[in-house]
Amino acid sequence: MSRTEDALTSTSNAIGVDLARVLPNDGVPWYRKKHLLFLNYCAFSLALLSAANGYDGSLMNGLQALPQWNDFMSKPTGSWLGFINALQSLSTTLGNPIVAYFSNRYGRKKGLLVGYFFIVLSAILQGLTPNSKGFVIGRVFAGQPTAWCSGLAPLLITKLAYPTHR
């Protein structure tokens, strides 16, 4: 069996015979094709965006250890501290139905742009606010990128990925 036939057989096993017949088979590996490198870079970037979900919880744990943050927030304890931490998850949960409707109507890429907007907005609110109320409102907006990006990025990856890379 020649090298080309062997490659076609392994590709056929991975994606199916019908799809393998219509894909170009020029013998050049994917990492030597600029358009596939860019496509995989985009898919990897989307995967990183989707994987950043747990970062916020770690950040809040670190902030609670800082005396400056405790002074700024008037030393929150008990249910108020739990509420501040839970706002991000609550906002994500409330945003999911909106994300589903928006992405079905306007597309996943536009939905990711909305998620990016909320990332910037929440960072500005939490980083530059002069009082604890602004920080709490920023926490609400911090939950929205999780709903938009973590929900849409995996779907966009599967839609855009080259057939043999899925």
mmCIF file with all atom_site columns, C-alpha atoms in Angstrom:
data_model
loop_
_atom_site.group_PDB
_atom_site.id
_atom_site.type_symbol
_atom_site.label_atom_id
_atom_site.label_alt_id
_atom_site.label_comp_id
_atom_site.label_asym_id
_atom_site.label_entity_id
_atom_site.label_seq_id
_atom_site.pdbx_PDB_ins_code
_atom_site.Cartn_x
_atom_site.Cartn_y
_atom_site.Cartn_z
_atom_site.occupancy
_atom_site.B_iso_or_equiv
_atom_site.pdbx_formal_charge
_atom_site.auth_seq_id
_atom_site.auth_comp_id
_atom_site.auth_asym_id
_atom_site.auth_atom_id
_atom_site.pdbx_PDB_model_num
ATOM 1   C CA . MET A 1 1   ? 0.000   0.000  0.000  1.00 0.00 ? 1   MET A CA 1
ATOM 2   C CA . SER A 1 2   ? 1.400   3.426  -0.924 1.00 0.00 ? 2   SER A CA 1
ATOM 3   C CA . ARG A 1 3   ? 1.832   6.238  1.567  1.00 0.00 ? 3   ARG A CA 1
ATOM 4   C CA . THR A 1 4   ? -1.102  8.182  0.071  1.00 0.00 ? 4   THR A CA 1
ATOM 5   C CA . GLU A 1 5   ? -3.411  5.155  0.233  1.00 0.00 ? 5   GLU A CA 1
ATOM 6   C CA . ASP A 1 6   ? -2.297  4.488  3.813  1.00 0.00 ? 6   ASP A CA 1
ATOM 7   C CA . ALA A 1 7   ? -3.067  8.102  4.773  1.00 0.00 ? 7   ALA A CA 1
ATOM 8   C CA . LEU A 1 8   ? -6.465  7.876  3.085  1.00 0.00 ? 8   LEU A CA 1
ATOM 9   C CA . THR A 1 9   ? -7.249  4.657  4.954  1.00 0.00 ? 9   THR A CA 1
ATOM 10  C CA . SER A 1 10  ? -6.357  6.149  8.351  1.00 0.00 ? 10  SER A CA 1
ATOM 11  C CA . THR A 1 11  ? -8.323  9.295  7.519  1.00 0.00 ? 11  THR A CA 1
ATOM 12  C CA . SER A 1 12  ? -11.293 7.198  6.411  1.00 0.00 ? 12  SER A CA 1
ATOM 13  C CA . ASN A 1 13  ? -11.212 5.329  9.698  1.00 0.00 ? 13  ASN A CA 1
ATOM 14  C CA . ALA A 1 14  ? -11.225 8.623  11.616 1.00 0.00 ? 14  ALA A CA 1
ATOM 15  C CA . ILE A 1 15  ? -13.914 10.556 9.733  1.00 0.00 ? 15  ILE A CA 1
ATOM 16  C CA . GLY A 1 16  ? -15.691 8.144  7.439  1.00 0.00 ? 16  GLY A CA 1
ATOM 17  C CA . VAL A 1 17  ? -15.196 7.094  3.845  1.00 0.00 ? 17  VAL A CA 1
ATOM 18  C CA . ASP A 1 18  ? -17.588 9.591  2.236  1.00 0.00 ? 18  ASP A CA 1
ATOM 19  C CA . LEU A 1 19  ? -16.031 12.618 3.896  1.00 0.00 ? 19  LEU A CA 1
ATOM 20  C CA . ALA A 1 20  ? -12.477 11.351 3.293  1.00 0.00 ? 20  ALA A CA 1
ATOM 21  C CA . ARG A 1 21  ? -13.169 11.176 -0.456 1.00 0.00 ? 21  ARG A CA 1
ATOM 22  C CA . VAL A 1 22  ? -14.005 14.888 -0.722 1.00 0.00 ? 22  VAL A CA 1
ATOM 23  C CA . LEU A 1 23  ? -11.184 16.220 1.468  1.00 0.00 ? 23  LEU A CA 1
ATOM 24  C CA . PRO A 1 24  ? -7.996  17.290 -0.323 1.00 0.00 ? 24  PRO A CA 1
ATOM 25  C CA . ASN A 1 25  ? -5.167  14.781 -0.053 1.00 0.00 ? 25  ASN A CA 1
ATOM 26  C CA . ASP A 1 26  ? -2.008  16.477 -1.265 1.00 0.00 ? 26  ASP A CA 1
ATOM 27  C CA . GLY A 1 27  ? 0.326   14.662 1.142  1.00 0.00 ? 27  GLY A CA 1
ATOM 28  C CA . VAL A 1 28  ? 1.241   17.872 3.009  1.00 0.00 ? 28  VAL A CA 1
ATOM 29  C CA . PRO A 1 29  ? 0.718   17.571 6.786  1.00 0.00 ? 29  PRO A CA 1
ATOM 30  C CA . TRP A 1 30  ? -1.697  20.033 8.418  1.00 0.00 ? 30  TRP A CA 1
ATOM 31  C CA . TYR A 1 31  ? 1.049   21.840 10.363 1.00 0.00 ? 31  TYR A CA 1
ATOM 32  C CA . ARG A 1 32  ? 2.620   22.940 7.064  1.00 0.00 ? 32  ARG A CA 1
ATOM 33  C CA . LYS A 1 33  ? -0.570  24.613 5.801  1.00 0.00 ? 33  LYS A CA 1
ATOM 34  C CA . LYS A 1 34  ? -1.011  28.212 6.918  1.00 0.00 ? 34  LYS A CA 1
ATOM 35  C CA . HIS A 1 35  ? -4.804  28.184 6.846  1.00 0.00 ? 35  HIS A CA 1
ATOM 36  C CA . LEU A 1 36  ? -4.989  25.069 9.037  1.00 0.00 ? 36  LEU A CA 1
ATOM 37  C CA . LEU A 1 37  ? -2.414  26.486 11.454 1.00 0.00 ? 37  LEU A CA 1
ATOM 38  C CA . PHE A 1 38  ? -4.521  29.621 11.814 1.00 0.00 ? 38  PHE A CA 1
ATOM 39  C CA . LEU A 1 39  ? -7.694  27.568 12.210 1.00 0.00 ? 39  LEU A CA 1
ATOM 40  C CA . ASN A 1 40  ? -6.095  25.469 14.957 1.00 0.00 ? 40  ASN A CA 1
ATOM 41  C CA . TYR A 1 41  ? -4.772  28.628 16.629 1.00 0.00 ? 41  TYR A CA 1
ATOM 42  C CA . CYS A 1 42  ? -8.335  29.981 16.704 1.00 0.00 ? 42  CYS A CA 1
ATOM 43  C CA . ALA A 1 43  ? -9.663  26.699 18.096 1.00 0.00 ? 43  ALA A CA 1
ATOM 44  C CA . PHE A 1 44  ? -6.939  26.628 20.762 1.00 0.00 ? 44  PHE A CA 1
ATOM 45  C CA . SER A 1 45  ? -7.724  30.237 21.724 1.00 0.00 ? 45  SER A CA 1
ATOM 46  C CA . LEU A 1 46  ? -11.393 29.338 22.085 1.00 0.00 ? 46  LEU A CA 1
ATOM 47  C CA . ALA A 1 47  ? -10.449 26.352 24.243 1.00 0.00 ? 47  ALA A CA 1
ATOM 48  C CA . LEU A 1 48  ? -8.413  28.609 26.539 1.00 0.00 ? 48  LEU A CA 1
ATOM 49  C CA . LEU A 1 49  ? -11.321 31.032 26.750 1.00 0.00 ? 49  LEU A CA 1
ATOM 50  C CA . SER A 1 50  ? -13.638 28.221 27.730 1.00 0.00 ? 50  SER A CA 1
ATOM 51  C CA . ALA A 1 51  ? -11.162 26.810 30.258 1.00 0.00 ? 51  ALA A CA 1
ATOM 52  C CA . ALA A 1 52  ? -10.797 30.085 32.187 1.00 0.00 ? 52  ALA A CA 1
ATOM 53  C CA . ASN A 1 53  ? -14.025 29.382 34.045 1.00 0.00 ? 53  ASN A CA 1
ATOM 54  C CA . GLY A 1 54  ? -12.424 28.441 37.390 1.00 0.00 ? 54  GLY A CA 1
ATOM 55  C CA . TYR A 1 55  ? -10.132 31.448 37.494 1.00 0.00 ? 55  TYR A CA 1
ATOM 56  C CA . ASP A 1 56  ? -12.724 33.692 39.148 1.00 0.00 ? 56  ASP A CA 1
ATOM 57  C CA . GLY A 1 57  ? -13.177 31.415 42.163 1.00 0.00 ? 57  GLY A CA 1
ATOM 58  C CA . SER A 1 58  ? -9.444  31.311 42.760 1.00 0.00 ? 58  SER A CA 1
ATOM 59  C CA . LEU A 1 59  ? -9.254  35.074 42.414 1.00 0.00 ? 59  LEU A CA 1
ATOM 60  C CA . MET A 1 60  ? -11.985 35.626 45.008 1.00 0.00 ? 60  MET A CA 1
ATOM 61  C CA . ASN A 1 61  ? -10.268 33.266 47.446 1.00 0.00 ? 61  ASN A CA 1
ATOM 62  C CA . GLY A 1 62  ? -7.061  35.237 47.048 1.00 0.00 ? 62  GLY A CA 1
ATOM 63  C CA . LEU A 1 63  ? -8.829  38.567 47.529 1.00 0.00 ? 63  LEU A CA 1
ATOM 64  C CA . GLN A 1 64  ? -10.394 37.396 50.789 1.00 0.00 ? 64  GLN A CA 1
ATOM 65  C CA . ALA A 1 65  ? -6.919  36.864 52.206 1.00 0.00 ? 65  ALA A CA 1
ATOM 66  C CA . LEU A 1 66  ? -5.924  40.500 51.589 1.00 0.00 ? 66  LEU A CA 1
ATOM 67  C CA . PRO A 1 67  ? -6.476  42.949 54.466 1.00 0.00 ? 67  PRO A CA 1
ATOM 68  C CA . GLN A 1 68  ? -6.954  45.781 51.936 1.00 0.00 ? 68  GLN A CA 1
ATOM 69  C CA . TRP A 1 69  ? -9.873  43.975 50.288 1.00 0.00 ? 69  TRP A CA 1
ATOM 70  C CA . ASN A 1 70  ? -11.469 43.183 53.659 1.00 0.00 ? 70  ASN A CA 1
ATOM 71  C CA . ASP A 1 71  ? -11.210 46.846 54.672 1.00 0.00 ? 71  ASP A CA 1
ATOM 72  C CA . PHE A 1 72  ? -12.567 48.001 51.298 1.00 0.00 ? 72  PHE A CA 1
ATOM 73  C CA . MET A 1 73  ? -15.541 45.624 51.549 1.00 0.00 ? 73  MET A CA 1
ATOM 74  C CA . SER A 1 74  ? -16.163 46.463 55.269 1.00 0.00 ? 74  SER A CA 1
ATOM 75  C CA . LYS A 1 75  ? -14.989 43.033 56.440 1.00 0.00 ? 75  LYS A CA 1
ATOM 76  C CA . PRO A 1 76  ? -17.757 40.844 54.958 1.00 0.00 ? 76  PRO A CA 1
ATOM 77  C CA . THR A 1 77  ? -18.621 37.639 56.838 1.00 0.00 ? 77  THR A CA 1
ATOM 78  C CA . GLY A 1 78  ? -21.215 34.901 56.830 1.00 0.00 ? 78  GLY A CA 1
ATOM 79  C CA . SER A 1 79  ? -24.049 35.013 54.353 1.00 0.00 ? 79  SER A CA 1
ATOM 80  C CA . TRP A 1 80  ? -22.982 38.375 52.867 1.00 0.00 ? 80  TRP A CA 1
ATOM 81  C CA . LEU A 1 81  ? -19.533 36.980 52.004 1.00 0.00 ? 81  LEU A CA 1
ATOM 82  C CA . GLY A 1 82  ? -21.159 33.875 50.549 1.00 0.00 ? 82  GLY A CA 1
ATOM 83  C CA . PHE A 1 83  ? -23.526 36.022 48.503 1.00 0.00 ? 83  PHE A CA 1
ATOM 84  C CA . ILE A 1 84  ? -20.642 38.082 47.089 1.00 0.00 ? 84  ILE A CA 1
ATOM 85  C CA . ASN A 1 85  ? -18.925 34.863 46.007 1.00 0.00 ? 85  ASN A CA 1
ATOM 86  C CA . ALA A 1 86  ? -22.134 33.302 44.664 1.00 0.00 ? 86  ALA A CA 1
ATOM 87  C CA . LEU A 1 87  ? -23.111 36.315 42.547 1.00 0.00 ? 87  LEU A CA 1
ATOM 88  C CA . GLN A 1 88  ? -20.883 35.189 39.706 1.00 0.00 ? 88  GLN A CA 1
ATOM 89  C CA . SER A 1 89  ? -22.491 31.732 39.535 1.00 0.00 ? 89  SER A CA 1
ATOM 90  C CA . LEU A 1 90  ? -25.977 33.162 39.977 1.00 0.00 ? 90  LEU A CA 1
ATOM 91  C CA . SER A 1 91  ? -25.399 35.592 37.124 1.00 0.00 ? 91  SER A CA 1
ATOM 92  C CA . THR A 1 92  ? -24.133 32.749 34.934 1.00 0.00 ? 92  THR A CA 1
ATOM 93  C CA . THR A 1 93  ? -27.226 30.666 35.658 1.00 0.00 ? 93  THR A CA 1
ATOM 94  C CA . LEU A 1 94  ? -29.586 33.543 34.916 1.00 0.00 ? 94  LEU A CA 1
ATOM 95  C CA . GLY A 1 95  ? -27.711 34.394 31.714 1.00 0.00 ? 95  GLY A CA 1
ATOM 96  C CA . ASN A 1 96  ? -27.793 30.923 30.148 1.00 0.00 ? 96  ASN A CA 1
ATOM 97  C CA . PRO A 1 97  ? -31.321 31.170 28.626 1.00 0.00 ? 97  PRO A CA 1
ATOM 98  C CA . ILE A 1 98  ? -30.447 34.547 27.106 1.00 0.00 ? 98  ILE A CA 1
ATOM 99  C CA . VAL A 1 99  ? -27.236 33.108 25.656 1.00 0.00 ? 99  VAL A CA 1
ATOM 100 C CA . ALA A 1 100 ? -29.110 30.207 24.068 1.00 0.00 ? 100 ALA A CA 1
ATOM 101 C CA . TYR A 1 101 ? -31.679 32.473 22.444 1.00 0.00 ? 101 TYR A CA 1
ATOM 102 C CA . PHE A 1 102 ? -29.118 35.038 21.267 1.00 0.00 ? 102 PHE A CA 1
ATOM 103 C CA . SER A 1 103 ? -26.697 32.496 19.800 1.00 0.00 ? 103 SER A CA 1
ATOM 104 C CA . ASN A 1 104 ? -29.447 30.659 17.942 1.00 0.00 ? 104 ASN A CA 1
ATOM 105 C CA . ARG A 1 105 ? -30.735 33.915 16.483 1.00 0.00 ? 105 ARG A CA 1
ATOM 106 C CA . TYR A 1 106 ? -27.511 35.866 15.810 1.00 0.00 ? 106 TYR A CA 1
ATOM 107 C CA . GLY A 1 107 ? -24.740 33.251 15.828 1.00 0.00 ? 107 GLY A CA 1
ATOM 108 C CA . ARG A 1 108 ? -22.005 32.039 18.136 1.00 0.00 ? 108 ARG A CA 1
ATOM 109 C CA . LYS A 1 109 ? -19.336 34.523 17.060 1.00 0.00 ? 109 LYS A CA 1
ATOM 110 C CA . LYS A 1 110 ? -21.549 37.491 17.893 1.00 0.00 ? 110 LYS A CA 1
ATOM 111 C CA . GLY A 1 111 ? -22.385 35.812 21.189 1.00 0.00 ? 111 GLY A CA 1
ATOM 112 C CA . LEU A 1 112 ? -18.683 35.563 22.008 1.00 0.00 ? 112 LEU A CA 1
ATOM 113 C CA . LEU A 1 113 ? -18.329 39.273 21.284 1.00 0.00 ? 113 LEU A CA 1
ATOM 114 C CA . VAL A 1 114 ? -21.044 39.947 23.858 1.00 0.00 ? 114 VAL A CA 1
ATOM 115 C CA . GLY A 1 115 ? -19.083 37.773 26.293 1.00 0.00 ? 115 GLY A CA 1
ATOM 116 C CA . TYR A 1 116 ? -15.923 39.800 25.610 1.00 0.00 ? 116 TYR A CA 1
ATOM 117 C CA . PHE A 1 117 ? -17.885 42.984 26.315 1.00 0.00 ? 117 PHE A CA 1
ATOM 118 C CA . PHE A 1 118 ? -18.918 41.618 29.721 1.00 0.00 ? 118 PHE A CA 1
ATOM 119 C CA . ILE A 1 119 ? -15.320 40.598 30.479 1.00 0.00 ? 119 ILE A CA 1
ATOM 120 C CA . VAL A 1 120 ? -14.123 44.155 29.914 1.00 0.00 ? 120 VAL A CA 1
ATOM 121 C CA . LEU A 1 121 ? -17.081 45.685 31.750 1.00 0.00 ? 121 LEU A CA 1
ATOM 122 C CA . SER A 1 122 ? -16.676 43.484 34.829 1.00 0.00 ? 122 SER A CA 1
ATOM 123 C CA . ALA A 1 123 ? -12.917 44.068 34.948 1.00 0.00 ? 123 ALA A CA 1
ATOM 124 C CA . ILE A 1 124 ? -13.414 47.840 34.814 1.00 0.00 ? 124 ILE A CA 1
ATOM 125 C CA . LEU A 1 125 ? -16.161 47.788 37.444 1.00 0.00 ? 125 LEU A CA 1
ATOM 126 C CA . GLN A 1 126 ? -14.285 45.550 39.862 1.00 0.00 ? 126 GLN A CA 1
ATOM 127 C CA . GLY A 1 127 ? -10.908 47.170 39.325 1.00 0.00 ? 127 GLY A CA 1
ATOM 128 C CA . LEU A 1 128 ? -11.813 50.854 39.352 1.00 0.00 ? 128 LEU A CA 1
ATOM 129 C CA . THR A 1 129 ? -14.854 51.070 41.615 1.00 0.00 ? 129 THR A CA 1
ATOM 130 C CA . PRO A 1 130 ? -14.586 53.508 44.528 1.00 0.00 ? 130 PRO A CA 1
ATOM 131 C CA . ASN A 1 131 ? -16.882 51.511 46.842 1.00 0.00 ? 131 ASN A CA 1
ATOM 132 C CA . SER A 1 132 ? -18.051 48.021 47.729 1.00 0.00 ? 132 SER A CA 1
ATOM 133 C CA . LYS A 1 133 ? -21.399 48.423 45.925 1.00 0.00 ? 133 LYS A CA 1
ATOM 134 C CA . GLY A 1 134 ? -19.625 48.862 42.605 1.00 0.00 ? 134 GLY A CA 1
ATOM 135 C CA . PHE A 1 135 ? -17.536 45.774 43.304 1.00 0.00 ? 135 PHE A CA 1
ATOM 136 C CA . VAL A 1 136 ? -20.667 43.721 44.003 1.00 0.00 ? 136 VAL A CA 1
ATOM 137 C CA . ILE A 1 137 ? -22.266 44.965 40.756 1.00 0.00 ? 137 ILE A CA 1
ATOM 138 C CA . GLY A 1 138 ? -19.034 44.039 38.975 1.00 0.00 ? 138 GLY A CA 1
ATOM 139 C CA . ARG A 1 139 ? -19.402 40.510 40.374 1.00 0.00 ? 139 ARG A CA 1
ATOM 140 C CA . VAL A 1 140 ? -22.811 40.274 38.704 1.00 0.00 ? 140 VAL A CA 1
ATOM 141 C CA . PHE A 1 141 ? -21.277 41.257 35.371 1.00 0.00 ? 141 PHE A CA 1
ATOM 142 C CA . ALA A 1 142 ? -18.391 38.821 35.975 1.00 0.00 ? 142 ALA A CA 1
ATOM 143 C CA . GLY A 1 143 ? -20.832 35.919 35.722 1.00 0.00 ? 143 GLY A CA 1
ATOM 144 C CA . GLN A 1 144 ? -21.995 36.830 32.256 1.00 0.00 ? 144 GLN A CA 1
ATOM 145 C CA . PRO A 1 145 ? -18.738 36.009 30.409 1.00 0.00 ? 145 PRO A CA 1
ATOM 146 C CA . THR A 1 146 ? -18.907 32.518 31.890 1.00 0.00 ? 146 THR A CA 1
ATOM 147 C CA . ALA A 1 147 ? -22.373 32.019 30.438 1.00 0.00 ? 147 ALA A CA 1
ATOM 148 C CA . TRP A 1 148 ? -21.475 33.493 27.062 1.00 0.00 ? 148 TRP A CA 1
ATOM 149 C CA . CYS A 1 149 ? -17.941 32.185 26.539 1.00 0.00 ? 149 CYS A CA 1
ATOM 150 C CA . SER A 1 150 ? -18.008 28.825 28.308 1.00 0.00 ? 150 SER A CA 1
ATOM 151 C CA . GLY A 1 151 ? -21.283 27.957 26.653 1.00 0.00 ? 151 GLY A CA 1
ATOM 152 C CA . LEU A 1 152 ? -20.458 29.103 23.133 1.00 0.00 ? 152 LEU A CA 1
ATOM 153 C CA . ALA A 1 153 ? -16.725 28.437 22.714 1.00 0.00 ? 153 ALA A CA 1
ATOM 154 C CA . PRO A 1 154 ? -16.975 24.599 22.666 1.00 0.00 ? 154 PRO A CA 1
ATOM 155 C CA . LEU A 1 155 ? -19.833 24.782 20.169 1.00 0.00 ? 155 LEU A CA 1
ATOM 156 C CA . LEU A 1 156 ? -17.868 27.101 17.915 1.00 0.00 ? 156 LEU A CA 1
ATOM 157 C CA . ILE A 1 157 ? -14.794 24.846 18.138 1.00 0.00 ? 157 ILE A CA 1
ATOM 158 C CA . THR A 1 158 ? -16.751 21.828 16.916 1.00 0.00 ? 158 THR A CA 1
ATOM 159 C CA . LYS A 1 159 ? -18.332 23.893 14.159 1.00 0.00 ? 159 LYS A CA 1
ATOM 160 C CA . LEU A 1 160 ? -15.076 25.410 12.871 1.00 0.00 ? 160 LEU A CA 1
ATOM 161 C CA . ALA A 1 161 ? -12.607 22.550 13.369 1.00 0.00 ? 161 ALA A CA 1
ATOM 162 C CA . TYR A 1 162 ? -11.250 20.854 10.263 1.00 0.00 ? 162 TYR A CA 1
ATOM 163 C CA . PRO A 1 163 ? -13.019 17.485 9.829  1.00 0.00 ? 163 PRO A CA 1
ATOM 164 C CA . THR A 1 164 ? -9.942  15.350 10.506 1.00 0.00 ? 164 THR A CA 1
ATOM 165 C CA . HIS A 1 165 ? -9.169  17.374 13.661 1.00 0.00 ? 165 HIS A CA 1
ATOM 166 C CA . ARG A 1 166 ? -12.552 16.947 15.329 1.00 0.00 ? 166 ARG A CA 1
#
